[in-house]
mmCIF file with all atom_site columns, C-alpha atoms in Angstrom:
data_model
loop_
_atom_site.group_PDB
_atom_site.id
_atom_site.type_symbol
_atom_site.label_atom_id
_atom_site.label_alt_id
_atom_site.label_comp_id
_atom_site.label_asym_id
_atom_site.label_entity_id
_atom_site.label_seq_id
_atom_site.pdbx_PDB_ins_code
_atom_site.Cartn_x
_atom_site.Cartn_y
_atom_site.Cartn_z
_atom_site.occupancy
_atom_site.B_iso_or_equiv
_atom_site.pdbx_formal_charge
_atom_site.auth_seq_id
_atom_site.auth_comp_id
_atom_site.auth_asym_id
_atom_site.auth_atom_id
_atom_site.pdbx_PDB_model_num
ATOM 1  C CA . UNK O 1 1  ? 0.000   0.000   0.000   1.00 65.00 ? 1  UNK O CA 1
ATOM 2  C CA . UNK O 1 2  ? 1.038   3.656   -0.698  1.00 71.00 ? 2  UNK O CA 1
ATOM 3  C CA . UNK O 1 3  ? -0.105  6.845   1.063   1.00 69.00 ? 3  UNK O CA 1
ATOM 4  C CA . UNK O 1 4  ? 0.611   9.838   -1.068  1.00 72.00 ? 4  UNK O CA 1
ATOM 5  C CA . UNK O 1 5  ? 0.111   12.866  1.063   1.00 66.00 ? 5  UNK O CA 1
ATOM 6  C CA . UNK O 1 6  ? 2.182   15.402  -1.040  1.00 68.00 ? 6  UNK O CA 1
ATOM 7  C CA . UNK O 1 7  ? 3.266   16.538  -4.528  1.00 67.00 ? 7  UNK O CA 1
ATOM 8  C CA . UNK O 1 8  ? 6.072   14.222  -6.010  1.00 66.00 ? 8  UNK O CA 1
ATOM 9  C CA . UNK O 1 9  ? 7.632   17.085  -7.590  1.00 62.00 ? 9  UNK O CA 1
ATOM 10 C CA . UNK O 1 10 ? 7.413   19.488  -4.815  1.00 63.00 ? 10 UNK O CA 1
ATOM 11 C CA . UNK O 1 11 ? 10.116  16.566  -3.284  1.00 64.00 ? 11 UNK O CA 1
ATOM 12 C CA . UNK O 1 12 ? 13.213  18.045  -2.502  1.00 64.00 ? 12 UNK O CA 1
ATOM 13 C CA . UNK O 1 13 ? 16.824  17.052  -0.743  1.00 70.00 ? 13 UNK O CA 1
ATOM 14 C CA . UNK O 1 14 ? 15.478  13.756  0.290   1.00 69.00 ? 14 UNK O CA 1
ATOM 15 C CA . UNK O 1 15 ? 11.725  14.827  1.819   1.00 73.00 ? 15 UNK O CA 1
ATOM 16 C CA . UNK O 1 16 ? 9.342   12.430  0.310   1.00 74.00 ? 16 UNK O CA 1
ATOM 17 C CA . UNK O 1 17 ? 5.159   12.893  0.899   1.00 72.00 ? 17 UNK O CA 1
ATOM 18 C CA . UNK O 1 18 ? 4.938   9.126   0.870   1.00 76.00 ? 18 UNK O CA 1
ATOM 19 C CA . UNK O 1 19 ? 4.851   6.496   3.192   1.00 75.00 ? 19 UNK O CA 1
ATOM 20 C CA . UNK O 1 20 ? 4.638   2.141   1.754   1.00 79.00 ? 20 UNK O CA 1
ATOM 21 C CA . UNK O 1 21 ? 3.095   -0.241  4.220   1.00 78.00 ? 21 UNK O CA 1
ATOM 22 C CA . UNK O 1 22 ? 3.364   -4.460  3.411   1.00 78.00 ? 22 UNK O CA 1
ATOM 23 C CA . UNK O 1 23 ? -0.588  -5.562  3.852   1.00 75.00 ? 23 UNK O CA 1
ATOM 24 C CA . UNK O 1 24 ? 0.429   -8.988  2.447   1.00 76.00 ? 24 UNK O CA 1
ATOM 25 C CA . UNK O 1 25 ? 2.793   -10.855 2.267   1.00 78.00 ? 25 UNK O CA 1
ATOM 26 C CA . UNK O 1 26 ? 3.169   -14.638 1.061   1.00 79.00 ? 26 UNK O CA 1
ATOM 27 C CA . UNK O 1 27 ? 4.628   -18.031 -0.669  1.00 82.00 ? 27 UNK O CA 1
ATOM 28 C CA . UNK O 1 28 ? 2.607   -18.898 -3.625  1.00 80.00 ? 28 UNK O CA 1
ATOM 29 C CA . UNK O 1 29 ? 4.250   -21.499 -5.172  1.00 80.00 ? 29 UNK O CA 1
ATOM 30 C CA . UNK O 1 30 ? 5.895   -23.952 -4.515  1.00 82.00 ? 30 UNK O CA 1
ATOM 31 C CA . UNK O 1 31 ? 3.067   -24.211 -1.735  1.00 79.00 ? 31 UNK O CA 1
ATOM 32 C CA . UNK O 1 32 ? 3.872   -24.873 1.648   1.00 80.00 ? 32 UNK O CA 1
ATOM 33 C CA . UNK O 1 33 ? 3.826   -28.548 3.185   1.00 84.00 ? 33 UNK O CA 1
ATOM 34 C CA . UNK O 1 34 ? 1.520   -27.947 5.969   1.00 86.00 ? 34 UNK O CA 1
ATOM 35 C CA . UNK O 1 35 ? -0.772  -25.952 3.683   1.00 80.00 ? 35 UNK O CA 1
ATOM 36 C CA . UNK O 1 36 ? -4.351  -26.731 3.804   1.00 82.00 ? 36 UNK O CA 1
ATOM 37 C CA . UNK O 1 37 ? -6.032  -27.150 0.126   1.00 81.00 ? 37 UNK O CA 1
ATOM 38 C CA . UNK O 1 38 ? -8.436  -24.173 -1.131  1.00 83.00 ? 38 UNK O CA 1
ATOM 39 C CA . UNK O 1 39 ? -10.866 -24.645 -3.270  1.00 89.00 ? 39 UNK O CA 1
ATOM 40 C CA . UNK O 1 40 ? -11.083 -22.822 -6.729  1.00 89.00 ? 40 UNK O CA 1
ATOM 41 C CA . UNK O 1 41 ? -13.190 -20.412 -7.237  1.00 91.00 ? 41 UNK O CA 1
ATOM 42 C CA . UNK O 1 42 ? -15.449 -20.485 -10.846 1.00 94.00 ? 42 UNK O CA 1
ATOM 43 C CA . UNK O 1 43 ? -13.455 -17.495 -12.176 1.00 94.00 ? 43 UNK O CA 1
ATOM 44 C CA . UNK O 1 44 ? -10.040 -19.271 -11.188 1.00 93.00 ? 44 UNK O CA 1
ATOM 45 C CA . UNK O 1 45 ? -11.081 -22.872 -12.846 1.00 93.00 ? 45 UNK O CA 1
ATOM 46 C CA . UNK O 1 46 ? -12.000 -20.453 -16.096 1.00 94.00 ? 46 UNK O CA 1
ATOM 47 C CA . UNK O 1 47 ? -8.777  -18.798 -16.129 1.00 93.00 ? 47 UNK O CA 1
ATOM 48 C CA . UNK O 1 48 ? -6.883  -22.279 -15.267 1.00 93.00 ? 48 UNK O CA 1
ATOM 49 C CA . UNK O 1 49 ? -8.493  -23.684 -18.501 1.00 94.00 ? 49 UNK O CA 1
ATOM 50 C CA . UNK O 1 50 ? -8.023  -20.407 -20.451 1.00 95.00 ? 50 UNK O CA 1
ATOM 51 C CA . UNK O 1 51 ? -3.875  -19.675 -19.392 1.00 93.00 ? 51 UNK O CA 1
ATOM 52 C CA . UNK O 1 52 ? -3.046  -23.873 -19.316 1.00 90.00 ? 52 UNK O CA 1
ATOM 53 C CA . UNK O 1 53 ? -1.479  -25.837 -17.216 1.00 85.00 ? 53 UNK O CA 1
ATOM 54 C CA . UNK O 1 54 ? 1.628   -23.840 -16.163 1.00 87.00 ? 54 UNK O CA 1
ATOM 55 C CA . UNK O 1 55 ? -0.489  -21.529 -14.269 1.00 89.00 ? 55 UNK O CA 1
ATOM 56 C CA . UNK O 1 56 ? -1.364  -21.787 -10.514 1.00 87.00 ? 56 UNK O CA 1
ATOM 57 C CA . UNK O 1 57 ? -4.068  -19.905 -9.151  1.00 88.00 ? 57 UNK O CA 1
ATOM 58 C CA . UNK O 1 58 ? -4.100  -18.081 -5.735  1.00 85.00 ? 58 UNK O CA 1
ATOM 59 C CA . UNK O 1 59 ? -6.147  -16.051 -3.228  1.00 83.00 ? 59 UNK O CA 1
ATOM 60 C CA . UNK O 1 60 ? -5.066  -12.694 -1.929  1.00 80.00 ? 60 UNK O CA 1
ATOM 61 C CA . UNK O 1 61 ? -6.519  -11.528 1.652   1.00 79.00 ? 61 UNK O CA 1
ATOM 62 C CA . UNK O 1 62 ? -5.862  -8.078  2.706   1.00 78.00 ? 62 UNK O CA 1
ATOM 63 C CA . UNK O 1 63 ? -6.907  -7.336  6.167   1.00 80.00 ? 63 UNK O CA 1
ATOM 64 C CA . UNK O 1 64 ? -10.063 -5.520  6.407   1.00 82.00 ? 64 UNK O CA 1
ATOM 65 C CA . UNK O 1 65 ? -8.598  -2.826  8.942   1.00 82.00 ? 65 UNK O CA 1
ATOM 66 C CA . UNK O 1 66 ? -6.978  -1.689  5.461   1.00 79.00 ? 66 UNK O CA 1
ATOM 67 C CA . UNK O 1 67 ? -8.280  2.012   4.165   1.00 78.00 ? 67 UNK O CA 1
ATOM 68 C CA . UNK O 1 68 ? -9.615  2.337   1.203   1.00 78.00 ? 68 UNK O CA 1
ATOM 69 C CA . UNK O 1 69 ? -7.897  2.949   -1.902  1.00 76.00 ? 69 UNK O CA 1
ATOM 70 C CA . UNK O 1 70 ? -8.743  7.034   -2.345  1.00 78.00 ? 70 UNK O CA 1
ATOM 71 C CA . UNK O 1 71 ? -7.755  9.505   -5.380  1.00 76.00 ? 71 UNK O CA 1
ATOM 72 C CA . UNK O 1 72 ? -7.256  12.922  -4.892  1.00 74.00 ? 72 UNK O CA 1
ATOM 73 C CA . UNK O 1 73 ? -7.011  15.488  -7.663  1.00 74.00 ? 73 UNK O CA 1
ATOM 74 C CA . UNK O 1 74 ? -5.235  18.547  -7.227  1.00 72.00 ? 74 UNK O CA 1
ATOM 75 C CA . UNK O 1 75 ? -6.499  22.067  -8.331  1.00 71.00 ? 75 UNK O CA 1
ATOM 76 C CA . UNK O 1 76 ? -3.353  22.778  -10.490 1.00 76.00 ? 76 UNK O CA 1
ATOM 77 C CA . UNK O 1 77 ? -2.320  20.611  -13.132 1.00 80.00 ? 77 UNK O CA 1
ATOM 78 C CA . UNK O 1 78 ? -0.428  17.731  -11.818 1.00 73.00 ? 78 UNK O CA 1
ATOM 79 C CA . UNK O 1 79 ? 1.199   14.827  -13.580 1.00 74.00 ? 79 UNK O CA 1
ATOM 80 C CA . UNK O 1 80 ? 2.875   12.860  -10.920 1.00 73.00 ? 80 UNK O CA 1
ATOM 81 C CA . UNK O 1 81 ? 1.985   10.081  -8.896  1.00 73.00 ? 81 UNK O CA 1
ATOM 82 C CA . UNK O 1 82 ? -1.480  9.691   -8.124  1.00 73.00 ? 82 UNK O CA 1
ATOM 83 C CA . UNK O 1 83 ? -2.024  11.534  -4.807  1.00 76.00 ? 83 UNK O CA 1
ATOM 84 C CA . UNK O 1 84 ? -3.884  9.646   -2.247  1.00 80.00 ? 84 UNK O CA 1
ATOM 85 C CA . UNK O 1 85 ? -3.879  5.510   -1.042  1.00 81.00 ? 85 UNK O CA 1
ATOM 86 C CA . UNK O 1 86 ? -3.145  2.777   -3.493  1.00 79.00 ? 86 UNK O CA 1
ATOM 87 C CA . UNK O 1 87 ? -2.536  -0.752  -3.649  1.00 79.00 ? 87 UNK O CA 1
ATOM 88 C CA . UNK O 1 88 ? 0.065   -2.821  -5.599  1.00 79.00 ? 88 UNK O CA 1
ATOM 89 C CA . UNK O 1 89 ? 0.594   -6.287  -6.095  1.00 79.00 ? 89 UNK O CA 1
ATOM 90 C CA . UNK O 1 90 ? 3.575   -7.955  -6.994  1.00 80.00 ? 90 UNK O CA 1
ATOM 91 C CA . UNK O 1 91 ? 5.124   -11.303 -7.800  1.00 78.00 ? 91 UNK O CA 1
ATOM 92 C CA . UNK O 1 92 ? 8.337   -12.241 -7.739  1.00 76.00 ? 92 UNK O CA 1
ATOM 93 C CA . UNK O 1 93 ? 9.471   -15.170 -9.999  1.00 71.00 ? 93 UNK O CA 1
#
């Protein structure tokens, strides 16, 4: 998650109006031993039979004390980073 409370070009000597939290955080594959099995959801068994068999299909649970993801848009023009909360997800392989 990303909180964007300030201009990214109004940044200067090392000041940054940002602050990254980890909501997540997890092992997808190879799973772990001691795992217990989930079942598929209909949109995961569509997209299993649509991407093959090389793909592996996982659930993502983000706690619910999470804010929401918010916007803002700034009076002047602006074409920075979006200013407000966001969420990113990313995979290492």
């Amino acid at each position: 998650m990303t909180f964007r409370y300030g201009r990214e070009d109004e940044e200067v000597m090392g000041l940054k109006f940002c602050n990254e939290a980890i909501m997540a955080l997890g092992q997808l594959y190879p799973p772990h031993p001691h795992a217990t099995p989930r079942t598929m959801t209909p949109l995961q068994e569509a997209l299993l039979r649509r991407l093959g068999s090389n793909a592996y299909p996982f659930t993502l649970h983000v706690t619910p004390l999470a804010p929401p993801s918010v916007q803002l848009v700034p009076a002047k023009e602006y074409n920075g980073a979006p200013i407000g909360t966001s969420y990113e997800m990313r995979a290492y392989i």
